[in-house]
Amino acid sequence: MRILGIESSCDETAAAIVEDGCRLLSNVVHSQIDIHAEYGGVIPEIAARSHIEVVNPVIERALTEADCTWDDIDAIAVTYAPGLVGSLLVGTLAARTLAILHDKPIYKIHHVEGHIYANFITSQEHSTLKLPQQPPRFPMLALAVSGKHSELVYFRGHGDFDLLGETQDDAIGEAFDKVAKILGLPYPGGPEISRAAVAGDPKKYELPISHLANPYDFSFSGLKTAVLRAVQHEVGVDYRFPSYKLAERLSERQKADFAASFQYIAVKTLVNATKRAFRELSPASVVIAGGVAANGELREQLRQALPLDVEYAPIQLCTDNAAMIATLGYYYAQVKSSDNPYDIEVVPSLTLAGASWA
Ligand code: KG4
Ligand code: ZN
C-alpha cells in the first residue's frame, strides 16, 4: 500500500511516498528557513504564501522521484494539526482537492504523532539514509521534542497511548531558538547552539533545572530567562539594557560556554524525565522524535542514562517532513475508515491527547 504524505504545518512544504508504512520511496522537503532567517523566526503570513507557491511542484516531485503515477497511490495522508493556521490550510486544501480529483481515501494526521512514526521507516528505494534496521517494539516510550512540542508518550500499541507529560510553557526547540537569539546566533537556533557548544564548558554557568508537580511535565521558560540574566550579569548590565545588543558584548568563548551550559541543562531535563519513565514503565523500546532529536548531546546523554539503545531516525526524518505523515497514514488506514475530504478542518492548537484513532 502506497501513501502520499503532505506536510505544511510550519515552514517546510513537504511531500513523500511511503510503501507499507516502512519503505521510503521519495521524500521531498522545501524549506523556507532562508526566508525566515532574515526575521529571526517564522513569519506566519510569509510561510503560508510560500507554501502556496511550492505545494503543487513539491507533490509532483515526490511522485516523480518515487517513479509513481496517481494510479500507484492508494491513499493520501495530510497534517491537519497542530501548527500555523495559514500553513495548515494550504496543505490540507491541496490534499483534499487531490483526494477528490483522483478519488483517493484521505487520512488527517496529528503532526506530533507523525514525528514519532518517522522511527518506523526501515527501508528505502531511491535514497541512502542511515535508517534503523527494525521498527521500534511495543510498549514504546517516545520523547517528542521539536520547535513547538516537548512530550513524553507511552505507547502500548498503535493508537493506544498515554501522554505522560508535556511542556507547560516553551517547547524545548523554542528554548534553543530563543537562547540562540540572546547569544546572537542565527535562526534556527538548535543546530547553532549545538555547534557553538562543542567548544564550550557545560559546567561554566550554573543554570536551574525545573521541578514540576508531574515529574513528566517540562518547563523551559525559566531556563531561558536564567540564561538572559546570566548573560546580563556577565557583561555587567541589568534588565534595562536592550537584549538584542547583549551578544555584541560577548566573546566567542563566552558564547560557547553559554551554549554548552544551556544545552547541558535543557537536555538533562529531558533525560531525567525519560529515565524516570523508563524505570517506572519498562518499555521494550525508547524512541526520540522531532527536530531536537537531531541534537548530539541529547543522544549521548540518553545513551548513558538508559540500559538499551535509543532509536532515532536520521536527521532528515527528525525535522519536519512528509514521510513521517505517510508512514502514520498507513497504520491509520489499517484500522480506521478514511476521513471525508469535504469536511477536514485544521486544528492549530490540538495537543497530542486530542489525536484520535477512533
Ligand atoms: O520538528 P521540527 O523541524 O519543527 C517543529 O515541528 O517544530 O523542529 C524544529 C526545531 C527548531 O526549534 C530547531 O532549533 C530544533 O528543532 N533543532 C535542534 C537541532 N536541530 C533542529 N535543536 C537542538 N539541536 C539540534 N541539532
Ligand atoms: Zn515538527
mmCIF file of C-alpha atoms and ligand atoms in Angstrom:
data_model
loop_
_atom_site.group_PDB
_atom_site.id
_atom_site.type_symbol
_atom_site.label_atom_id
_atom_site.label_comp_id
_atom_site.label_asym_id
_atom_site.label_seq_id
_atom_site.Cartn_x
_atom_site.Cartn_y
_atom_site.Cartn_z
ATOM 1 C CA MET A 1 0.000 0.000 0.000
ATOM 2 C CA ARG A 2 1.456 3.348 -1.093
ATOM 3 C CA ILE A 3 0.606 6.515 0.777
ATOM 4 C CA LEU A 4 1.312 10.056 -0.359
ATOM 5 C CA GLY A 5 2.047 12.218 2.692
ATOM 6 C CA ILE A 6 1.662 16.007 2.669
ATOM 7 C CA GLU A 7 3.036 18.254 5.433
ATOM 8 C CA SER A 8 2.867 22.058 5.677
ATOM 9 C CA SER A 9 2.264 22.844 9.369
ATOM 10 C CA CYS A 10 5.100 25.337 9.827
ATOM 11 C CA ASP A 11 7.889 26.448 7.491
ATOM 12 C CA GLU A 12 8.543 23.301 5.463
ATOM 13 C CA THR A 13 6.449 22.269 2.474
ATOM 14 C CA ALA A 14 6.885 18.535 2.152
ATOM 15 C CA ALA A 15 5.525 15.557 0.215
ATOM 16 C CA ALA A 16 6.656 11.950 0.371
ATOM 17 C CA ILE A 17 5.601 8.477 -0.672
ATOM 18 C CA VAL A 18 5.950 5.556 1.732
ATOM 19 C CA GLU A 19 5.073 1.934 0.967
ATOM 20 C CA ASP A 20 3.527 -0.341 3.606
ATOM 21 C CA GLY A 21 4.362 2.033 6.455
ATOM 22 C CA CYS A 22 8.103 1.310 6.315
ATOM 23 C CA ARG A 23 9.615 1.729 2.863
ATOM 24 C CA LEU A 24 10.598 5.248 1.772
ATOM 25 C CA LEU A 25 10.090 5.801 -1.958
ATOM 26 C CA SER A 26 10.539 9.581 -2.023
ATOM 27 C CA ASN A 27 10.937 12.415 0.462
ATOM 28 C CA VAL A 28 10.781 15.988 -0.838
ATOM 29 C CA VAL A 29 11.176 18.890 1.600
ATOM 30 C CA HIS A 30 11.128 22.533 0.554
ATOM 31 C CA SER A 31 12.427 24.569 3.477
ATOM 32 C CA GLN A 32 11.666 28.251 3.992
ATOM 33 C CA ILE A 33 14.460 28.693 6.538
ATOM 34 C CA ASP A 34 16.359 31.166 4.301
ATOM 35 C CA ILE A 35 13.299 33.417 4.033
ATOM 36 C CA HIS A 36 12.549 33.420 7.777
ATOM 37 C CA ALA A 37 16.188 33.615 8.956
ATOM 38 C CA GLU A 38 16.202 37.290 7.938
ATOM 39 C CA TYR A 39 13.498 37.958 10.573
ATOM 40 C CA GLY A 40 14.941 35.658 13.260
ATOM 41 C CA GLY A 41 11.837 33.424 13.317
ATOM 42 C CA VAL A 42 8.870 32.202 11.290
ATOM 43 C CA ILE A 43 6.505 34.914 9.966
ATOM 44 C CA PRO A 44 3.144 33.095 9.568
ATOM 45 C CA GLU A 45 1.822 35.116 6.606
ATOM 46 C CA ILE A 46 5.041 34.678 4.648
ATOM 47 C CA ALA A 47 5.050 30.947 5.478
ATOM 48 C CA ALA A 48 1.507 30.465 4.126
ATOM 49 C CA ARG A 49 2.269 32.359 0.936
ATOM 50 C CA SER A 50 5.413 30.364 0.330
ATOM 51 C CA HIS A 51 3.512 27.062 0.842
ATOM 52 C CA ILE A 52 1.009 28.120 -1.846
ATOM 53 C CA GLU A 53 3.818 28.756 -4.324
ATOM 54 C CA VAL A 54 5.513 25.394 -3.934
ATOM 55 C CA VAL A 55 2.953 22.846 -2.709
ATOM 56 C CA ASN A 56 1.986 21.540 -6.169
ATOM 57 C CA PRO A 57 5.557 21.270 -7.545
ATOM 58 C CA VAL A 58 6.674 19.555 -4.301
ATOM 59 C CA ILE A 59 3.903 16.933 -4.630
ATOM 60 C CA GLU A 60 4.723 16.424 -8.326
ATOM 61 C CA ARG A 61 8.381 15.883 -7.459
ATOM 62 C CA ALA A 62 7.517 13.356 -4.755
ATOM 63 C CA LEU A 63 5.597 11.329 -7.364
ATOM 64 C CA THR A 64 8.366 11.603 -9.957
ATOM 65 C CA GLU A 65 11.153 10.676 -7.537
ATOM 66 C CA ALA A 66 9.187 7.616 -6.418
ATOM 67 C CA ASP A 67 8.561 6.604 -10.072
ATOM 68 C CA CYS A 68 4.843 6.723 -9.305
ATOM 69 C CA THR A 69 1.776 7.988 -11.114
ATOM 70 C CA TRP A 70 -1.540 8.659 -9.384
ATOM 71 C CA ASP A 71 -2.589 5.096 -10.244
ATOM 72 C CA ASP A 72 0.146 3.815 -7.905
ATOM 73 C CA ILE A 73 -1.116 5.841 -4.914
ATOM 74 C CA ASP A 74 -3.602 4.125 -2.586
ATOM 75 C CA ALA A 75 -4.301 6.968 -0.151
ATOM 76 C CA ILE A 76 -3.301 10.475 0.950
ATOM 77 C CA ALA A 77 -2.271 11.437 4.483
ATOM 78 C CA VAL A 78 -2.083 15.105 5.486
ATOM 79 C CA THR A 79 -1.160 17.069 8.604
ATOM 80 C CA TYR A 80 -4.257 18.871 9.944
ATOM 81 C CA ALA A 81 -2.990 19.734 13.461
ATOM 82 C CA PRO A 82 -1.227 21.384 15.237
ATOM 83 C CA GLY A 83 0.628 24.244 13.533
ATOM 84 C CA LEU A 84 0.180 27.662 11.951
ATOM 85 C CA VAL A 85 -3.368 28.046 10.689
ATOM 86 C CA GLY A 86 -2.465 29.532 7.292
ATOM 87 C CA SER A 87 0.239 26.933 6.701
ATOM 88 C CA LEU A 88 -2.020 24.007 7.672
ATOM 89 C CA LEU A 89 -4.779 25.324 5.399
ATOM 90 C CA VAL A 90 -2.570 25.211 2.303
ATOM 91 C CA GLY A 91 -1.518 21.571 2.806
ATOM 92 C CA THR A 92 -4.962 20.299 3.763
ATOM 93 C CA LEU A 93 -6.654 22.139 0.875
ATOM 94 C CA ALA A 94 -4.156 20.675 -1.599
ATOM 95 C CA ALA A 95 -4.638 17.181 -0.118
ATOM 96 C CA ARG A 96 -8.451 17.419 -0.042
ATOM 97 C CA THR A 97 -8.590 18.648 -3.641
ATOM 98 C CA LEU A 98 -6.284 15.866 -4.852
ATOM 99 C CA ALA A 99 -8.240 13.236 -2.905
ATOM 100 C CA ILE A 100 -11.471 14.335 -4.591
ATOM 101 C CA LEU A 101 -9.887 14.734 -8.017
ATOM 102 C CA HIS A 102 -8.149 11.341 -8.033
ATOM 103 C CA ASP A 103 -10.755 9.567 -5.901
ATOM 104 C CA LYS A 104 -8.347 8.501 -3.134
ATOM 105 C CA PRO A 105 -9.073 7.901 0.562
ATOM 106 C CA ILE A 106 -7.667 10.638 2.783
ATOM 107 C CA TYR A 107 -6.459 10.481 6.420
ATOM 108 C CA LYS A 108 -5.852 13.520 8.607
ATOM 109 C CA ILE A 109 -2.741 13.206 10.745
ATOM 110 C CA HIS A 110 -1.567 14.799 14.001
ATOM 111 C CA HIS A 111 1.891 16.286 13.377
ATOM 112 C CA VAL A 112 3.479 15.192 16.682
ATOM 113 C CA GLU A 113 2.221 11.629 16.388
ATOM 114 C CA GLY A 114 3.630 11.732 12.853
ATOM 115 C CA HIS A 115 7.076 12.735 14.171
ATOM 116 C CA ILE A 116 7.118 9.610 16.342
ATOM 117 C CA TYR A 117 6.320 7.398 13.344
ATOM 118 C CA ALA A 118 9.453 8.552 11.475
ATOM 119 C CA ASN A 119 11.098 5.807 13.547
ATOM 120 C CA PHE A 120 9.080 3.139 11.711
ATOM 121 C CA ILE A 121 10.817 3.820 8.372
ATOM 122 C CA THR A 122 13.314 0.985 7.966
ATOM 123 C CA SER A 123 13.959 0.680 4.224
ATOM 124 C CA GLN A 124 14.297 2.926 1.196
ATOM 125 C CA GLU A 125 14.284 2.841 -2.581
ATOM 126 C CA HIS A 126 15.964 5.933 -4.057
ATOM 127 C CA SER A 127 17.875 7.393 -1.108
ATOM 128 C CA THR A 128 20.784 6.428 1.131
ATOM 129 C CA LEU A 129 19.702 7.499 4.604
ATOM 130 C CA LYS A 130 21.032 5.725 7.677
ATOM 131 C CA LEU A 131 17.830 4.013 8.783
ATOM 132 C CA PRO A 132 17.139 1.767 11.778
ATOM 133 C CA GLN A 133 17.137 -1.941 10.901
ATOM 134 C CA GLN A 134 13.830 -2.736 12.606
ATOM 135 C CA PRO A 135 10.726 -0.869 13.693
ATOM 136 C CA PRO A 136 10.500 0.016 17.410
ATOM 137 C CA ARG A 137 8.860 -2.601 19.620
ATOM 138 C CA PHE A 138 5.850 -2.037 21.876
ATOM 139 C CA PRO A 139 5.438 -0.982 24.599
ATOM 140 C CA MET A 140 7.339 2.053 23.352
ATOM 141 C CA LEU A 141 8.363 5.202 25.193
ATOM 142 C CA ALA A 142 8.545 8.232 22.879
ATOM 143 C CA LEU A 143 10.127 11.592 23.576
ATOM 144 C CA ALA A 144 8.773 14.084 21.023
ATOM 145 C CA VAL A 145 10.887 17.231 21.011
ATOM 146 C CA SER A 146 10.629 19.958 18.419
ATOM 147 C CA GLY A 147 10.191 23.693 17.914
ATOM 148 C CA LYS A 148 6.663 23.586 19.240
ATOM 149 C CA HIS A 149 6.417 20.368 21.236
ATOM 150 C CA SER A 150 8.005 18.612 24.186
ATOM 151 C CA GLU A 151 6.060 15.487 25.059
ATOM 152 C CA LEU A 152 6.736 12.174 26.727
ATOM 153 C CA VAL A 153 4.348 9.482 25.487
ATOM 154 C CA TYR A 154 3.865 5.817 26.387
ATOM 155 C CA PHE A 155 2.529 3.609 23.568
ATOM 156 C CA ARG A 156 1.084 0.169 24.363
ATOM 157 C CA GLY A 157 0.469 -0.359 20.649
ATOM 158 C CA HIS A 158 -0.529 1.590 17.548
ATOM 159 C CA GLY A 159 -3.079 4.212 18.540
ATOM 160 C CA ASP A 160 -3.055 3.124 22.168
ATOM 161 C CA PHE A 161 -1.054 5.693 24.092
ATOM 162 C CA ASP A 162 -0.913 7.816 27.235
ATOM 163 C CA LEU A 163 0.506 11.310 27.234
ATOM 164 C CA LEU A 164 2.716 11.154 30.344
ATOM 165 C CA GLY A 165 3.748 14.791 30.328
ATOM 166 C CA GLU A 166 4.301 17.849 28.198
ATOM 167 C CA THR A 167 5.753 21.321 28.347
ATOM 168 C CA GLN A 168 3.873 23.828 30.460
ATOM 169 C CA ASP A 169 5.338 26.838 28.639
ATOM 170 C CA ASP A 170 8.024 26.983 25.920
ATOM 171 C CA ALA A 171 8.845 23.927 23.834
ATOM 172 C CA ILE A 172 12.439 22.704 24.013
ATOM 173 C CA GLY A 173 13.227 23.728 20.400
ATOM 174 C CA GLU A 174 11.725 27.151 21.086
ATOM 175 C CA ALA A 175 14.059 27.481 24.097
ATOM 176 C CA PHE A 176 17.053 26.598 21.874
ATOM 177 C CA ASP A 177 15.887 29.204 19.339
ATOM 178 C CA LYS A 178 15.360 31.938 21.974
ATOM 179 C CA VAL A 179 18.686 31.320 23.742
ATOM 180 C CA ALA A 180 20.415 31.367 20.330
ATOM 181 C CA LYS A 181 18.878 34.795 19.729
ATOM 182 C CA ILE A 182 20.264 36.075 23.066
ATOM 183 C CA LEU A 183 23.706 34.783 22.038
ATOM 184 C CA GLY A 184 23.445 36.416 18.594
ATOM 185 C CA LEU A 185 23.279 33.078 16.734
ATOM 186 C CA PRO A 186 21.081 32.796 13.618
ATOM 187 C CA TYR A 187 17.678 31.055 13.275
ATOM 188 C CA PRO A 188 17.033 28.155 13.657
ATOM 189 C CA GLY A 189 18.986 28.182 16.882
ATOM 190 C CA GLY A 190 19.087 24.472 17.743
ATOM 191 C CA PRO A 191 21.810 23.406 15.325
ATOM 192 C CA GLU A 192 23.712 26.675 16.004
ATOM 193 C CA ILE A 193 23.700 26.144 19.780
ATOM 194 C CA SER A 194 24.908 22.566 19.434
ATOM 195 C CA ARG A 195 27.676 23.699 17.050
ATOM 196 C CA ALA A 196 28.779 26.531 19.389
ATOM 197 C CA ALA A 197 28.575 24.229 22.431
ATOM 198 C CA VAL A 198 31.293 21.921 21.081
ATOM 199 C CA ALA A 199 33.956 24.468 22.098
ATOM 200 C CA GLY A 200 32.235 25.378 25.394
ATOM 201 C CA ASP A 201 32.334 24.262 29.013
ATOM 202 C CA PRO A 202 28.911 22.835 30.043
ATOM 203 C CA LYS A 203 29.655 23.475 33.741
ATOM 204 C CA LYS A 204 30.815 27.082 33.341
ATOM 205 C CA TYR A 205 27.473 28.706 34.184
ATOM 206 C CA GLU A 206 25.190 27.183 36.781
ATOM 207 C CA LEU A 207 21.645 27.181 35.411
ATOM 208 C CA PRO A 208 18.469 25.945 37.127
ATOM 209 C CA ILE A 209 16.684 22.681 36.376
ATOM 210 C CA SER A 210 12.895 22.846 36.691
ATOM 211 C CA HIS A 211 10.935 20.554 39.031
ATOM 212 C CA LEU A 212 7.186 20.320 38.444
ATOM 213 C CA ALA A 213 4.398 18.514 40.301
ATOM 214 C CA ASN A 214 4.113 15.953 37.474
ATOM 215 C CA PRO A 215 7.696 14.670 37.020
ATOM 216 C CA TYR A 216 6.979 14.075 33.311
ATOM 217 C CA ASP A 217 5.979 17.669 32.584
ATOM 218 C CA PHE A 218 8.573 20.150 31.340
ATOM 219 C CA SER A 219 9.159 23.886 31.700
ATOM 220 C CA PHE A 220 11.827 25.732 29.721
ATOM 221 C CA SER A 221 10.784 29.350 30.021
ATOM 222 C CA GLY A 222 12.575 29.840 33.374
ATOM 223 C CA LEU A 223 15.763 28.337 31.957
ATOM 224 C CA LYS A 224 15.690 30.771 29.033
ATOM 225 C CA THR A 225 15.248 33.714 31.457
ATOM 226 C CA ALA A 226 18.076 32.349 33.639
ATOM 227 C CA VAL A 227 20.378 32.412 30.593
ATOM 228 C CA LEU A 228 19.302 36.002 29.874
ATOM 229 C CA ARG A 229 20.036 37.092 33.476
ATOM 230 C CA ALA A 230 23.398 35.269 33.484
ATOM 231 C CA VAL A 231 24.418 36.959 30.217
ATOM 232 C CA GLN A 232 23.397 40.371 31.600
ATOM 233 C CA HIS A 233 25.434 39.680 34.732
ATOM 234 C CA GLU A 234 28.435 38.507 32.700
ATOM 235 C CA VAL A 235 28.574 41.665 30.561
ATOM 236 C CA GLY A 236 27.808 43.935 33.528
ATOM 237 C CA VAL A 237 24.375 45.346 32.596
ATOM 238 C CA ASP A 238 20.890 44.939 34.072
ATOM 239 C CA TYR A 239 17.444 44.161 32.666
ATOM 240 C CA ARG A 240 17.085 47.686 31.234
ATOM 241 C CA PHE A 241 19.824 47.018 28.666
ATOM 242 C CA PRO A 242 18.333 46.060 25.244
ATOM 243 C CA SER A 243 18.625 42.288 24.934
ATOM 244 C CA TYR A 244 19.324 42.414 21.177
ATOM 245 C CA LYS A 245 22.582 44.260 21.955
ATOM 246 C CA LEU A 246 23.859 41.762 24.529
ATOM 247 C CA ALA A 247 25.539 39.429 22.035
ATOM 248 C CA GLU A 248 27.868 42.195 20.792
ATOM 249 C CA ARG A 249 29.452 42.277 24.244
ATOM 250 C CA LEU A 250 30.081 38.547 24.493
ATOM 251 C CA SER A 251 33.344 36.945 23.366
ATOM 252 C CA GLU A 252 33.262 33.758 21.260
ATOM 253 C CA ARG A 253 34.479 31.875 24.349
ATOM 254 C CA GLN A 254 31.600 33.189 26.479
ATOM 255 C CA LYS A 255 29.059 32.359 23.739
ATOM 256 C CA ALA A 256 30.394 28.806 23.541
ATOM 257 C CA ASP A 257 30.238 28.417 27.340
ATOM 258 C CA PHE A 258 26.658 29.745 27.496
ATOM 259 C CA ALA A 259 25.602 27.488 24.605
ATOM 260 C CA ALA A 260 27.173 24.435 26.285
ATOM 261 C CA SER A 261 25.790 25.228 29.768
ATOM 262 C CA PHE A 262 22.265 25.821 28.438
ATOM 263 C CA GLN A 263 22.302 22.733 26.220
ATOM 264 C CA TYR A 264 23.578 20.554 29.060
ATOM 265 C CA ILE A 265 20.770 21.528 31.466
ATOM 266 C CA ALA A 266 17.999 21.603 28.822
ATOM 267 C CA VAL A 267 18.931 18.106 27.682
ATOM 268 C CA LYS A 268 19.361 16.863 31.255
ATOM 269 C CA THR A 269 15.764 17.930 31.981
ATOM 270 C CA LEU A 270 14.513 15.759 29.109
ATOM 271 C CA VAL A 271 16.761 12.855 30.008
ATOM 272 C CA ASN A 272 15.798 12.845 33.713
ATOM 273 C CA ALA A 273 12.107 12.511 32.819
ATOM 274 C CA THR A 274 12.790 9.825 30.198
ATOM 275 C CA LYS A 275 14.950 7.855 32.636
ATOM 276 C CA ARG A 276 12.261 8.009 35.296
ATOM 277 C CA ALA A 277 9.552 6.858 32.867
ATOM 278 C CA PHE A 278 11.789 4.045 31.679
ATOM 279 C CA ARG A 279 12.272 2.794 35.258
ATOM 280 C CA GLU A 280 8.560 3.024 36.017
ATOM 281 C CA LEU A 281 7.179 1.532 32.808
ATOM 282 C CA SER A 282 9.942 -0.782 31.475
ATOM 283 C CA PRO A 283 9.202 -0.189 27.774
ATOM 284 C CA ALA A 284 10.638 -2.539 25.141
ATOM 285 C CA SER A 285 11.936 0.412 23.126
ATOM 286 C CA VAL A 286 12.639 4.126 23.507
ATOM 287 C CA VAL A 287 12.424 6.489 20.534
ATOM 288 C CA ILE A 288 13.097 10.186 20.172
ATOM 289 C CA ALA A 289 11.397 12.299 17.535
ATOM 290 C CA GLY A 290 11.186 15.869 16.222
ATOM 291 C CA GLY A 291 13.817 18.421 15.229
ATOM 292 C CA VAL A 292 15.576 18.413 18.620
ATOM 293 C CA ALA A 293 16.097 14.625 18.281
ATOM 294 C CA ALA A 294 18.924 15.632 15.928
ATOM 295 C CA ASN A 295 20.817 17.010 18.956
ATOM 296 C CA GLY A 296 24.044 15.120 19.671
ATOM 297 C CA GLU A 297 24.094 15.944 23.390
ATOM 298 C CA LEU A 298 20.570 14.506 23.786
ATOM 299 C CA ARG A 299 21.592 11.304 22.010
ATOM 300 C CA GLU A 300 24.731 11.000 24.136
ATOM 301 C CA GLN A 301 23.045 11.707 27.500
ATOM 302 C CA LEU A 302 20.275 9.195 26.689
ATOM 303 C CA ARG A 303 22.851 6.580 25.708
ATOM 304 C CA GLN A 304 24.490 6.985 29.096
ATOM 305 C CA ALA A 305 21.231 7.070 31.061
ATOM 306 C CA LEU A 306 19.399 4.055 29.613
ATOM 307 C CA PRO A 307 20.301 0.360 29.514
ATOM 308 C CA LEU A 308 19.016 -0.069 25.923
ATOM 309 C CA ASP A 309 19.867 1.611 22.627
ATOM 310 C CA VAL A 310 17.626 4.570 21.938
ATOM 311 C CA GLU A 311 16.256 4.510 18.417
ATOM 312 C CA TYR A 312 16.167 7.574 16.240
ATOM 313 C CA ALA A 313 15.513 8.344 12.639
ATOM 314 C CA PRO A 314 18.182 10.039 10.508
ATOM 315 C CA ILE A 315 18.247 13.837 10.862
ATOM 316 C CA GLN A 316 16.361 14.316 7.560
ATOM 317 C CA LEU A 317 13.413 12.415 9.083
ATOM 318 C CA CYS A 318 13.681 14.076 12.539
ATOM 319 C CA THR A 319 12.999 17.605 11.279
ATOM 320 C CA ASP A 320 9.685 18.322 9.553
ATOM 321 C CA ASN A 321 8.980 16.016 6.610
ATOM 322 C CA ALA A 322 6.050 14.233 4.978
ATOM 323 C CA ALA A 323 7.478 10.707 5.106
ATOM 324 C CA MET A 324 6.530 10.503 8.790
ATOM 325 C CA ILE A 325 2.978 11.613 7.885
ATOM 326 C CA ALA A 326 2.684 8.982 5.131
ATOM 327 C CA THR A 327 4.025 6.310 7.498
ATOM 328 C CA LEU A 328 1.440 7.024 10.174
ATOM 329 C CA GLY A 329 -1.202 7.245 7.415
ATOM 330 C CA TYR A 330 -0.500 3.606 6.579
ATOM 331 C CA TYR A 331 -1.205 2.479 10.160
ATOM 332 C CA TYR A 332 -4.360 4.605 10.261
ATOM 333 C CA ALA A 333 -5.503 3.011 7.006
ATOM 334 C CA GLN A 334 -5.226 -0.469 8.604
ATOM 335 C CA VAL A 335 -7.770 0.298 11.306
ATOM 336 C CA LYS A 336 -9.657 3.500 10.543
ATOM 337 C CA SER A 337 -12.178 4.485 7.945
ATOM 338 C CA SER A 338 -10.941 7.379 5.853
ATOM 339 C CA ASP A 339 -11.918 10.990 6.531
ATOM 340 C CA ASN A 340 -14.361 12.960 4.417
ATOM 341 C CA PRO A 341 -12.309 15.225 2.131
ATOM 342 C CA TYR A 342 -15.154 17.756 2.106
ATOM 343 C CA ASP A 343 -15.053 18.424 5.831
ATOM 344 C CA ILE A 344 -11.458 18.120 7.100
ATOM 345 C CA GLU A 345 -10.738 21.190 9.197
ATOM 346 C CA VAL A 346 -7.400 22.357 10.555
ATOM 347 C CA VAL A 347 -6.927 22.476 14.355
ATOM 348 C CA PRO A 348 -3.924 24.762 15.036
ATOM 349 C CA SER A 349 -3.538 24.042 18.768
ATOM 350 C CA LEU A 350 -4.647 20.424 19.175
ATOM 351 C CA THR A 351 -2.411 18.618 21.686
ATOM 352 C CA LEU A 352 -1.358 15.013 21.204
ATOM 353 C CA ALA A 353 -4.047 13.959 23.675
ATOM 354 C CA GLY A 354 -6.577 15.046 21.023
ATOM 355 C CA ALA A 355 -5.176 12.761 18.296
ATOM 356 C CA SER A 356 -7.727 10.039 17.722
ATOM 357 C CA TRP A 357 -7.666 6.630 16.044
ATOM 358 C CA ALA A 358 -11.397 6.209 16.549
HETATM 359 O O1 KG4 B 1 10.383 19.188 14.195
HETATM 360 P P1 KG4 B 1 10.861 20.496 13.689
HETATM 361 O O2 KG4 B 1 11.596 20.517 12.360
HETATM 362 O O3 KG4 B 1 9.682 21.512 13.565
HETATM 363 C C1 KG4 B 1 8.644 21.595 14.508
HETATM 364 O O4 KG4 B 1 7.695 20.778 14.435
HETATM 365 O O5 KG4 B 1 8.768 22.465 15.385
HETATM 366 O O6 KG4 B 1 11.792 21.116 14.832
HETATM 367 C C2 KG4 B 1 12.426 22.362 14.668
HETATM 368 C C3 KG4 B 1 13.164 22.675 15.958
HETATM 369 C C4 KG4 B 1 13.764 24.077 15.976
HETATM 370 O O7 KG4 B 1 13.434 24.694 17.203
HETATM 371 C C5 KG4 B 1 15.261 23.813 15.873
HETATM 372 O O8 KG4 B 1 16.034 24.815 16.520
HETATM 373 C C6 KG4 B 1 15.370 22.463 16.577
HETATM 374 O O9 KG4 B 1 14.243 21.749 16.147
HETATM 375 N N1 KG4 B 1 16.588 21.734 16.194
HETATM 376 C C7 KG4 B 1 17.562 21.414 17.077
HETATM 377 C C8 KG4 B 1 18.579 20.766 16.337
HETATM 378 N N2 KG4 B 1 18.185 20.702 15.023
HETATM 379 C C9 KG4 B 1 16.955 21.303 14.965
HETATM 380 N N3 KG4 B 1 17.642 21.623 18.405
HETATM 381 C C10 KG4 B 1 18.752 21.199 19.022
HETATM 382 N N4 KG4 B 1 19.786 20.599 18.399
HETATM 383 C C11 KG4 B 1 19.745 20.350 17.063
HETATM 384 N N5 KG4 B 1 20.785 19.753 16.467
HETATM 385 ZN ZN ZN B 2 7.615 19.176 13.621
#
